[in-house]
mmCIF file of C-alpha atoms and ligand atoms in Angstrom:
data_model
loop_
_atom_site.group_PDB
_atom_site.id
_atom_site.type_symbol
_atom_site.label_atom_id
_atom_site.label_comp_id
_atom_site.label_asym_id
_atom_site.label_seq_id
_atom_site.Cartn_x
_atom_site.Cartn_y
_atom_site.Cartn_z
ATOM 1 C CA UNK O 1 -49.422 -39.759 -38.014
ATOM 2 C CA UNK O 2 -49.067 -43.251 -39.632
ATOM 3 C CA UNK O 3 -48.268 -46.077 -37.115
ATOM 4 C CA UNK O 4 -45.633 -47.197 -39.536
ATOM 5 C CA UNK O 5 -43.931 -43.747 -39.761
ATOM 6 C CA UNK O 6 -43.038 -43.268 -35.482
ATOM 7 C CA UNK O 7 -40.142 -43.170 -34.409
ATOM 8 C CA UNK O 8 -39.092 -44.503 -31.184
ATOM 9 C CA UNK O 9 -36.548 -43.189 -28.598
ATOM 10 C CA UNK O 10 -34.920 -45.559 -26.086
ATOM 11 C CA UNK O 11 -32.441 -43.836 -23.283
ATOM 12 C CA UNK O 12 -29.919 -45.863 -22.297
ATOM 13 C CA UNK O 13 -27.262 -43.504 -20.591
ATOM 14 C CA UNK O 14 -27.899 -44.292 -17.506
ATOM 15 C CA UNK O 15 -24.732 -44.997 -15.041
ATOM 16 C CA UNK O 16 -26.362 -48.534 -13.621
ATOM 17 C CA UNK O 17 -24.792 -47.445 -10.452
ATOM 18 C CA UNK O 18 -27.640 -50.458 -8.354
ATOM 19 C CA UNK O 19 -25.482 -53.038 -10.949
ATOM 20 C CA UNK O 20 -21.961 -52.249 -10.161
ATOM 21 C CA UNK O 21 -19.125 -53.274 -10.347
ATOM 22 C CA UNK O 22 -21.561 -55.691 -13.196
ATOM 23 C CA UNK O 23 -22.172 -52.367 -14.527
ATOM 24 C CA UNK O 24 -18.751 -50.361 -14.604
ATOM 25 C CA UNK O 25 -17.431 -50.832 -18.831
ATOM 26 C CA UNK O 26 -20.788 -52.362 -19.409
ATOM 27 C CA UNK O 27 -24.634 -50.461 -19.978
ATOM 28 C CA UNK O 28 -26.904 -51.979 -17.561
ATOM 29 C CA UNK O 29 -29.287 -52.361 -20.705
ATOM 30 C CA UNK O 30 -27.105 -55.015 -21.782
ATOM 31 C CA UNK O 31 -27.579 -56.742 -18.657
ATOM 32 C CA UNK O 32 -28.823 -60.524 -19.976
ATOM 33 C CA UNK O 33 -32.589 -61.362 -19.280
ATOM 34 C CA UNK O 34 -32.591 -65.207 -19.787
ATOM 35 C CA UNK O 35 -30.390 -65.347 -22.937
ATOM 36 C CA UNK O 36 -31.303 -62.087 -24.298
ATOM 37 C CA UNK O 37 -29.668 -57.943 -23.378
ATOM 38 C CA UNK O 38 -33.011 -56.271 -21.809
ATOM 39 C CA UNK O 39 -32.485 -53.803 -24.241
ATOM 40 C CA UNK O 40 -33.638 -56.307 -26.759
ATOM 41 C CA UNK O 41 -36.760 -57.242 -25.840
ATOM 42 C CA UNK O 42 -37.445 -53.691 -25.889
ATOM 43 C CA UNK O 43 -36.396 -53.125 -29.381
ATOM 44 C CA UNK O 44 -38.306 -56.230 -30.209
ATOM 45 C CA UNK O 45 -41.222 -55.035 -28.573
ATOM 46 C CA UNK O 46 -41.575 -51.835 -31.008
ATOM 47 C CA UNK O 47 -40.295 -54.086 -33.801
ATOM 48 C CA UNK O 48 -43.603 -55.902 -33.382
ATOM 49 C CA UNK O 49 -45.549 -52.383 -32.774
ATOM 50 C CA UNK O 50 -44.391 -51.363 -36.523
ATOM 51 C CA UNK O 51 -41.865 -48.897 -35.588
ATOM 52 C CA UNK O 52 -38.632 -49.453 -37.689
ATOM 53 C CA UNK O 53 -36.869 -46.674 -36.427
ATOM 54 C CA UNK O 54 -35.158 -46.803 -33.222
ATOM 55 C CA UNK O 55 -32.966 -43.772 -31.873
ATOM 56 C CA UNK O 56 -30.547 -45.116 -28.717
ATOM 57 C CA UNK O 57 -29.228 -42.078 -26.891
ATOM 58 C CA UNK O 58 -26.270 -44.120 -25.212
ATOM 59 C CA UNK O 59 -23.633 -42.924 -22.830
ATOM 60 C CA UNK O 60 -20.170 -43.588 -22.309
ATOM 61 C CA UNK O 61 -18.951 -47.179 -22.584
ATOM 62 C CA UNK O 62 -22.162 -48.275 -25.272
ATOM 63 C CA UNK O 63 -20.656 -48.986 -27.923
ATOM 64 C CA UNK O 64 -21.577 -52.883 -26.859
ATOM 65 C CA UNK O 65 -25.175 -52.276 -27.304
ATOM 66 C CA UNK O 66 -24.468 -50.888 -31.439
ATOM 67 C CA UNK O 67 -22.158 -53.806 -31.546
ATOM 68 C CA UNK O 68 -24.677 -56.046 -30.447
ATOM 69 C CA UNK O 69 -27.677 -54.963 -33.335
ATOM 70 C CA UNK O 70 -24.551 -54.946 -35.795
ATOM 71 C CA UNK O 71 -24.078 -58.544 -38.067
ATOM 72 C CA UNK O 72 -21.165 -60.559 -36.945
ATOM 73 C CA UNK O 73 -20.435 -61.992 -40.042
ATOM 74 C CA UNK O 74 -17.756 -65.023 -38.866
ATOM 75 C CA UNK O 75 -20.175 -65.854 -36.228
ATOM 76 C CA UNK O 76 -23.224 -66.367 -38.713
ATOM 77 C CA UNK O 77 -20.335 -68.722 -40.901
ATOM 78 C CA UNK O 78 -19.431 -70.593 -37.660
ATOM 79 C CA UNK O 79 -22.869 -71.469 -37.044
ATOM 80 C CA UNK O 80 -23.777 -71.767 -40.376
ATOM 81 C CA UNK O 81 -20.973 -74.612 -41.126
ATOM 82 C CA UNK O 82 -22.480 -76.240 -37.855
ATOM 83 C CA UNK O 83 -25.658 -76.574 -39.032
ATOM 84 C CA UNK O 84 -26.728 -74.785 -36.053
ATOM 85 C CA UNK O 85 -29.651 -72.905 -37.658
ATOM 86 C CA UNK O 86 -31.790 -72.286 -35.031
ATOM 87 C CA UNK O 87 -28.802 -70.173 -32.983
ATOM 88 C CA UNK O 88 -27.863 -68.482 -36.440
ATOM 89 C CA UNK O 89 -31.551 -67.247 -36.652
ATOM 90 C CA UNK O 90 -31.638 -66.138 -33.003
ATOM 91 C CA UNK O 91 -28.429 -64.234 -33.807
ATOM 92 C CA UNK O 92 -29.204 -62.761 -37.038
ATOM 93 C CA UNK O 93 -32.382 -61.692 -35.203
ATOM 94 C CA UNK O 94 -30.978 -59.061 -33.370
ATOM 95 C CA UNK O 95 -29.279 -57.217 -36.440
ATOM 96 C CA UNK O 96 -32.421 -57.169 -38.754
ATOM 97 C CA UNK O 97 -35.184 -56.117 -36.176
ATOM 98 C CA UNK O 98 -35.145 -52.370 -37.081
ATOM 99 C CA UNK O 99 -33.202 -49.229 -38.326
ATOM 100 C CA UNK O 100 -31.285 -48.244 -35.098
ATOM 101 C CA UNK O 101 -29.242 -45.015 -34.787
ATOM 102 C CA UNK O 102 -27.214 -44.244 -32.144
ATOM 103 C CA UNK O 103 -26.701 -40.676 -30.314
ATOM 104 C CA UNK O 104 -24.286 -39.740 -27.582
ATOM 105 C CA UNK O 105 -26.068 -37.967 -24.804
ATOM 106 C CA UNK O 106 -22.890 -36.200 -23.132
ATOM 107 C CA UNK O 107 -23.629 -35.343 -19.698
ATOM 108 C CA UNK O 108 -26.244 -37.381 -17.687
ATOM 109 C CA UNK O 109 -28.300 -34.705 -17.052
ATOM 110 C CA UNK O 110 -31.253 -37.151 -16.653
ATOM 111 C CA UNK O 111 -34.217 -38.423 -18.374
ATOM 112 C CA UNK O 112 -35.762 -35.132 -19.781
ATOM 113 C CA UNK O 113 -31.928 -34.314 -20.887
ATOM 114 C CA UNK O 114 -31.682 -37.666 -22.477
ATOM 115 C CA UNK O 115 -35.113 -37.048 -24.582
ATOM 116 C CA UNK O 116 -34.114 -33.690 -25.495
ATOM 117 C CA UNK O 117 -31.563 -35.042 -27.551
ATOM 118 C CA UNK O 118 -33.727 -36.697 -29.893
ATOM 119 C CA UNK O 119 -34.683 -33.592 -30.797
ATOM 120 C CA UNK O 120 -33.045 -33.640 -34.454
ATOM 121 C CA UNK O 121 -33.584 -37.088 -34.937
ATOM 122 C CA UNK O 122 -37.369 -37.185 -34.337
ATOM 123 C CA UNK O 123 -38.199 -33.470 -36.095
ATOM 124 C CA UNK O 124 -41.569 -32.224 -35.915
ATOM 125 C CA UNK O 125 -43.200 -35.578 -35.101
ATOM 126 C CA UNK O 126 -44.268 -37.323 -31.824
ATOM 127 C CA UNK O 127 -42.925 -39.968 -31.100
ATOM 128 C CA UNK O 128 -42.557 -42.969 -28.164
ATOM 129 C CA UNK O 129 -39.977 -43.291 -25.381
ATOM 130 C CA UNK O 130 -39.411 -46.834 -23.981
ATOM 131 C CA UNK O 131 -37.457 -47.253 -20.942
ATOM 132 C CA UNK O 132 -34.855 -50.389 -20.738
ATOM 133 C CA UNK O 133 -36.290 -50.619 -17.162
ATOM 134 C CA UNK O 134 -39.154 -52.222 -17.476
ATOM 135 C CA UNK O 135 -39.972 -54.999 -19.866
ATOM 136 C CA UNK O 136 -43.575 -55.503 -21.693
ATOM 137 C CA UNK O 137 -44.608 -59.187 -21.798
ATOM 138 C CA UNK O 138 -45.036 -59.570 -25.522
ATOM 139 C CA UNK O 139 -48.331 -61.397 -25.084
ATOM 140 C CA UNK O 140 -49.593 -57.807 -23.352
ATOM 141 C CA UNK O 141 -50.989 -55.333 -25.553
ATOM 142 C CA UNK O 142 -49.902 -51.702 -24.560
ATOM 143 C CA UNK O 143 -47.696 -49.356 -27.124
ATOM 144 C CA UNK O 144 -50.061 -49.840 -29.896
ATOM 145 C CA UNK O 145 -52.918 -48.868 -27.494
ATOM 146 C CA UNK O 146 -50.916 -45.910 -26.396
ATOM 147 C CA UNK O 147 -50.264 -45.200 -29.835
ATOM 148 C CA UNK O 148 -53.795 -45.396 -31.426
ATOM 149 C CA UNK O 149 -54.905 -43.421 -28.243
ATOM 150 C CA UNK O 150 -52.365 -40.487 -29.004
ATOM 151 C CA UNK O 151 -53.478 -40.566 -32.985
ATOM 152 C CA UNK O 152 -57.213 -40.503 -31.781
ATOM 153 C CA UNK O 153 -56.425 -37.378 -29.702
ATOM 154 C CA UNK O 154 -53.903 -35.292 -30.362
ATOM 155 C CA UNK O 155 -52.798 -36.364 -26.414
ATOM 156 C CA UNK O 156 -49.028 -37.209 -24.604
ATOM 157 C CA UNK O 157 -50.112 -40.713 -23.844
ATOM 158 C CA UNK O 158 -48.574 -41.736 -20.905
ATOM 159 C CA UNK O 159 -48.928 -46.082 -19.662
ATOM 160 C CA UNK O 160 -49.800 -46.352 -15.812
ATOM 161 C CA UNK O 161 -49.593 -48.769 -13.627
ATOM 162 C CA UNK O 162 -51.076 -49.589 -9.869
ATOM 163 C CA UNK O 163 -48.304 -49.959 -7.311
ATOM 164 C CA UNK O 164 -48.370 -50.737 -4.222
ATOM 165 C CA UNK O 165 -48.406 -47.318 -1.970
ATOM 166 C CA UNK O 166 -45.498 -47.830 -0.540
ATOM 167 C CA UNK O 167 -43.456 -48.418 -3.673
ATOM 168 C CA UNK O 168 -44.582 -45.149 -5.570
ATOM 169 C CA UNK O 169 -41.371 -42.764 -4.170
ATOM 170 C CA UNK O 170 -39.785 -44.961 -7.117
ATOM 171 C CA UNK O 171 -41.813 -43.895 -9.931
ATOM 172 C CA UNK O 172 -43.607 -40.664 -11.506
ATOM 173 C CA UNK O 173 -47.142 -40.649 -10.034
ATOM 174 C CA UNK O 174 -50.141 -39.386 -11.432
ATOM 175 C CA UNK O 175 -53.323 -37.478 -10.510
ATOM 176 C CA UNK O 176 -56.220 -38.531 -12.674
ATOM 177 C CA UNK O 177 -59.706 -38.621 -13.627
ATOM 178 C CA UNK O 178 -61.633 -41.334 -15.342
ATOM 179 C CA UNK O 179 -62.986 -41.123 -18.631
ATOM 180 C CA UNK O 180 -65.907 -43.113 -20.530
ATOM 181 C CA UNK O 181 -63.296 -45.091 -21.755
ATOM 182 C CA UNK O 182 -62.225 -48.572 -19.588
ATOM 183 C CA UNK O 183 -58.528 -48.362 -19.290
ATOM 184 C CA UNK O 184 -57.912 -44.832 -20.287
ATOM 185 C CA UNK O 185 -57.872 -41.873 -17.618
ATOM 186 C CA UNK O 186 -57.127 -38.369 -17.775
ATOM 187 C CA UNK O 187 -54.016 -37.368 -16.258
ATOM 188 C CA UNK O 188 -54.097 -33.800 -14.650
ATOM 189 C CA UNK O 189 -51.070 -33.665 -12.795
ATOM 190 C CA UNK O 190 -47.397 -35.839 -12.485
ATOM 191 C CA UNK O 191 -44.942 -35.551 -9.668
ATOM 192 C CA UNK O 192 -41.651 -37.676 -9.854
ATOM 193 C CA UNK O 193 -40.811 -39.742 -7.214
ATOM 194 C CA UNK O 194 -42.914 -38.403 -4.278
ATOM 195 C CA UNK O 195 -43.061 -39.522 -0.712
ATOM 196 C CA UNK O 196 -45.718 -42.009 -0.075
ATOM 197 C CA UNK O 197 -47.833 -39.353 1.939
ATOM 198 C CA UNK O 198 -47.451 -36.237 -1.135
ATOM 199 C CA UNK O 199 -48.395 -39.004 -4.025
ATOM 200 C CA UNK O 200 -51.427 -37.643 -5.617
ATOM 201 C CA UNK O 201 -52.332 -41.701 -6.094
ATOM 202 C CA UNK O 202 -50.952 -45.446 -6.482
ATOM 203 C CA UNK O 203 -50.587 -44.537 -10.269
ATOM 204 C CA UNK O 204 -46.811 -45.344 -11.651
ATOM 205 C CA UNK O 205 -45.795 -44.062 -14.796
ATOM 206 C CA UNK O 206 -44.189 -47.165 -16.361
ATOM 207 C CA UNK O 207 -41.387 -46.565 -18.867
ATOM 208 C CA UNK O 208 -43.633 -45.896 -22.219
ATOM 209 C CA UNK O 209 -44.639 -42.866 -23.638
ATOM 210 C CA UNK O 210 -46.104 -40.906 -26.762
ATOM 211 C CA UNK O 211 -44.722 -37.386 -27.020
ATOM 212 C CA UNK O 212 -45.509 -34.546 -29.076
ATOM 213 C CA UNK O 213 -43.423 -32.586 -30.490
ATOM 214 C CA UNK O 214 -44.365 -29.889 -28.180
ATOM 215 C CA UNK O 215 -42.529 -31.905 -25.450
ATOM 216 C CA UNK O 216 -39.120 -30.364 -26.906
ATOM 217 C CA UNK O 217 -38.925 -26.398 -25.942
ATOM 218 C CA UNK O 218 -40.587 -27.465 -22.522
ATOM 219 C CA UNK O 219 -37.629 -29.708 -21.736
ATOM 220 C CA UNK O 220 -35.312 -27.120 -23.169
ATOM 221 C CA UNK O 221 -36.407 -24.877 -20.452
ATOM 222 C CA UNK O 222 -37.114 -27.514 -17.713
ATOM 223 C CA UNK O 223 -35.075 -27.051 -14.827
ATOM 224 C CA UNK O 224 -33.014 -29.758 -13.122
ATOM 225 C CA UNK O 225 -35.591 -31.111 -10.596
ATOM 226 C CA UNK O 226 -35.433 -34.320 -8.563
ATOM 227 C CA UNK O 227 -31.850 -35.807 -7.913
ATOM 228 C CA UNK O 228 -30.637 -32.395 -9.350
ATOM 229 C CA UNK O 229 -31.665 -34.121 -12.660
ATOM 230 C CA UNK O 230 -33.740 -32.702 -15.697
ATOM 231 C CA UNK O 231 -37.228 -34.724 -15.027
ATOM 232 C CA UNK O 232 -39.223 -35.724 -18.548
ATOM 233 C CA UNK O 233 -41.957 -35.887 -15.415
ATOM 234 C CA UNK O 234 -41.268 -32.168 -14.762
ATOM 235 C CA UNK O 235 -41.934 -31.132 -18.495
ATOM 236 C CA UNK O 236 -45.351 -33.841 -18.818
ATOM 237 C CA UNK O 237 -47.014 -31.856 -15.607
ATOM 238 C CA UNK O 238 -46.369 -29.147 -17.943
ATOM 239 C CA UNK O 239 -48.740 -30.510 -20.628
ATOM 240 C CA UNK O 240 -50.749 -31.397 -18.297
ATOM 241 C CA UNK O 241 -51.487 -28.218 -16.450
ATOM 242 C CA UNK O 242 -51.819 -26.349 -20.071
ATOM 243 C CA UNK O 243 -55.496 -26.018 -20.765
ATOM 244 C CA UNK O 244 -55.466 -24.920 -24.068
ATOM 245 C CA UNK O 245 -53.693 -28.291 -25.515
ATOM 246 C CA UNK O 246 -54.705 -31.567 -26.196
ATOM 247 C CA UNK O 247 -53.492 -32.359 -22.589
ATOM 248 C CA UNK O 248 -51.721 -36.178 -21.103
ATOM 249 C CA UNK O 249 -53.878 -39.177 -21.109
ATOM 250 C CA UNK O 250 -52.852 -42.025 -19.361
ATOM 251 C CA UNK O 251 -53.012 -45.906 -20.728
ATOM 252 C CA UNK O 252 -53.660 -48.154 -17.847
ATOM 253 C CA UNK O 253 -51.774 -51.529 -18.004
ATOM 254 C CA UNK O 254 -52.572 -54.709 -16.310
ATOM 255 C CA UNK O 255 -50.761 -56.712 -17.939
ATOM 256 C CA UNK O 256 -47.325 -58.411 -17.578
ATOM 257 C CA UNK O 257 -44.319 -55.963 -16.765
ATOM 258 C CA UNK O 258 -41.104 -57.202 -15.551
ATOM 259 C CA UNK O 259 -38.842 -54.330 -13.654
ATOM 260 C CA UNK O 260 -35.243 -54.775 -14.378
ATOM 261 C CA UNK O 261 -33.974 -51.733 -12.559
ATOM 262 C CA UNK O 262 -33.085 -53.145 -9.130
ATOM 263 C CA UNK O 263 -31.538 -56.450 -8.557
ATOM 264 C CA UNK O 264 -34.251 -58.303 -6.856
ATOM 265 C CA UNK O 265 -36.451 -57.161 -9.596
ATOM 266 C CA UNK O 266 -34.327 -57.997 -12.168
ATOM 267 C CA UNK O 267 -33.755 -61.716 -10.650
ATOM 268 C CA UNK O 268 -37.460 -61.682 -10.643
ATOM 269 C CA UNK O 269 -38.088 -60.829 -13.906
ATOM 270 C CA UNK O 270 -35.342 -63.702 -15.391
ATOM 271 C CA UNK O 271 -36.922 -66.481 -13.002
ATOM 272 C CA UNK O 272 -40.709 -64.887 -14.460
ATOM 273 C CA UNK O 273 -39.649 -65.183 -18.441
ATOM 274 C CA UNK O 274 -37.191 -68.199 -17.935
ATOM 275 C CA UNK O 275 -40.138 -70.317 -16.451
ATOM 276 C CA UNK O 276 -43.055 -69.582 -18.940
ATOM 277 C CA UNK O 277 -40.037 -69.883 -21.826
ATOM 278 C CA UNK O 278 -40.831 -73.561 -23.914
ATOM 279 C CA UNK O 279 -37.155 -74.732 -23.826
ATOM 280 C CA UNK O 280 -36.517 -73.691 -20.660
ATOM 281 C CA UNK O 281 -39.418 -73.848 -18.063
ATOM 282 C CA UNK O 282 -40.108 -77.829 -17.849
ATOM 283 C CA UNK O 283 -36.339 -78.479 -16.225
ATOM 284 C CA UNK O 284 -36.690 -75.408 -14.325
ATOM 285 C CA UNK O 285 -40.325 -74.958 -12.963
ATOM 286 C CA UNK O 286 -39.600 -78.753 -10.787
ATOM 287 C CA UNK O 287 -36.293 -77.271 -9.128
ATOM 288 C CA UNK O 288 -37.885 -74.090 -8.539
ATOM 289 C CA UNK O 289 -40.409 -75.535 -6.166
ATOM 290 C CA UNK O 290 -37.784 -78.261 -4.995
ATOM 291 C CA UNK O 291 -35.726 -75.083 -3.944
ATOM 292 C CA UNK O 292 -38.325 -72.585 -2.396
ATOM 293 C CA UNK O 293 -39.898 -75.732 -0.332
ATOM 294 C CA UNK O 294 -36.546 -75.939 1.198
ATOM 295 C CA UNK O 295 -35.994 -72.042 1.946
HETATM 296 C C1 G1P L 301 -37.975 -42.984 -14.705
HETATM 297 C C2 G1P L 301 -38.970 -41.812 -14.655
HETATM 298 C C3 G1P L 301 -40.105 -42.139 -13.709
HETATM 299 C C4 G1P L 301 -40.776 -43.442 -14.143
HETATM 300 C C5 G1P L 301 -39.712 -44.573 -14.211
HETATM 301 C C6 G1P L 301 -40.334 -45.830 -14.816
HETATM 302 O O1 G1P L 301 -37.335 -43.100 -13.443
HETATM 303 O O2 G1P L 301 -38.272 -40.649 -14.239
HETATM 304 O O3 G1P L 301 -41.057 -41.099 -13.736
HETATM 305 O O4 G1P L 301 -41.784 -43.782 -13.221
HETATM 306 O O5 G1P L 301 -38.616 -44.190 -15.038
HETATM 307 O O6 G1P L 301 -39.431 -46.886 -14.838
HETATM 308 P P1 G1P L 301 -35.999 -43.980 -13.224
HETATM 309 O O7 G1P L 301 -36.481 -45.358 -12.925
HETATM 310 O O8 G1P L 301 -35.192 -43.888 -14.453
HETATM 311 O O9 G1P L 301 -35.322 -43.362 -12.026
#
């Protein structure tokens, strides 16, 4: 599997029902972060992994996110006749950052539903999921390990990250063991979104994953499971429990993630990028402590 040849899958059906009424003709992944749709600095971030081929399973009202990777040709002569080249760039950024296709999933069946659909699309290949949700700090280094991990061993690759206990009923969580490698455990069982006292440990799956093919006819026969919803979770414990394969190994990240799924998270996350941002973070970092002295 050349690193140039993956294809990535990025769900974005969701209903965004903790964003409404922002939410209600509009995909939560085009929710701005700073000045940019979340859903771009995903697509940017396997841009800059080497994947050029992007599959968005979108839902109903999404036609704004292919609008938004299309060119807008009158906008480019706009702010090309204004000389203002450093917006045109920024704009003709988002159509030229890969080859993106665009599936319907029907019913929100969930997650699992969502990556079954990529079926066609992604063949007999593995390939990543990234989740709109959360947001990789571009200075982080994860996909690519994920992705050298999975070509080293054959393994679903699945990035993990320490929560606090009482935040892991939001997440998959992960039984593991360690391996020789820093960074790298072996995952032997998932369970989506248990109660804090059930969770096998503090270990969230974060919204990146390498799947093998082998993912597909496991999902196709993966009952709906939490939420009455078809769980990807569901069909990795799967993998996991099977002895015979190559198994789920899980990529541990410290680095920066920024949550955009709940609205305190996703305020976070724009005052987090905002701040360290060049053009932005000398006027803001001075109010910001101005204001939170006075709270
Ligand atoms: C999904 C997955 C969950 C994972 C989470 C990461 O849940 O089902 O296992 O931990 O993404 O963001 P969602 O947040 O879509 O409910």
């Amino acid at each position: 599997m050349g690193k140039q040849s993956i294809k990535a899958v990025i769900p974005a059906a969701g209903l965004g029902t903790r964003f409404l009424p922002a939410t209600k003709a509009m995909p939560k992944e085009m929710l701005p972060v700073v000045d940019k749709p979340a859903i771009q600095y995903v697509v940017e971030e396997a841009a800059s992994a080497g994947i050029d081929d992007i599959l968005v399973i979108i839902g109903r009202n999404k036609n704004m996110i292919s609008n938004h990777f299309d060119s807008v040709p009158e906008l480019e002569v706009k702010l090309t006749e204004k000389g203002d080249m450093q917006r045109l760039e920024r704009v003709m950024k988002s159509s030229d950052l890969a080859d993106i296709h665009y599936l319907r999933q029907g019913e929100p069946k969930g997650l699992g539903h969502a990556v079954l659909r990529a079926k066609t699309h992604v063949g007999d290949s593995s390939f990543v999921v990234m989740l709109g949700d959360d947001l990789i700090d571009d200075r982080d280094e994860l996909i690519t390990t994920m992705m050298a991990e999975h070509e080293r061993t054959g393994a679903t690759v699945v990035a993990l990250m320490e929560v606090d206990p009482s935040q892991i009923h939001m997440y998959g969580a992960a039984a593991v063991e360690a391996t020789d490698q820093d960074g790298i455990v072996r995952v032997t069982g998932l369970v989506e979104k248990p109660a804090q006292e059930d969770a096998p440990s503090n270990l969230a799956i974060i919204g990146r994953y390498v799947l093998p093919p082998a993912v597909f006819p496991i999902l196709e026969r993966t009952e709906p499971g939490k939420g009455g919803e078809i769980q990807l979770t569901d069909a990795l414990q799967e993998l996991a429990a099977d002895s015979d394969g190559p198994g789920v190994v899980g990529v541990i990240f410290r680095g920066r993630r920024y949550d955009t799924g709940d609205r305190v998270d996703y305020i976070k996350a724009i005052v987090q990028l905002a701040t360290d941002r060049d053009d932005l973070g000398a006027d803001l970092r001075p109010w910001l402590k101005e204001f939170s002295a006075g709270l």
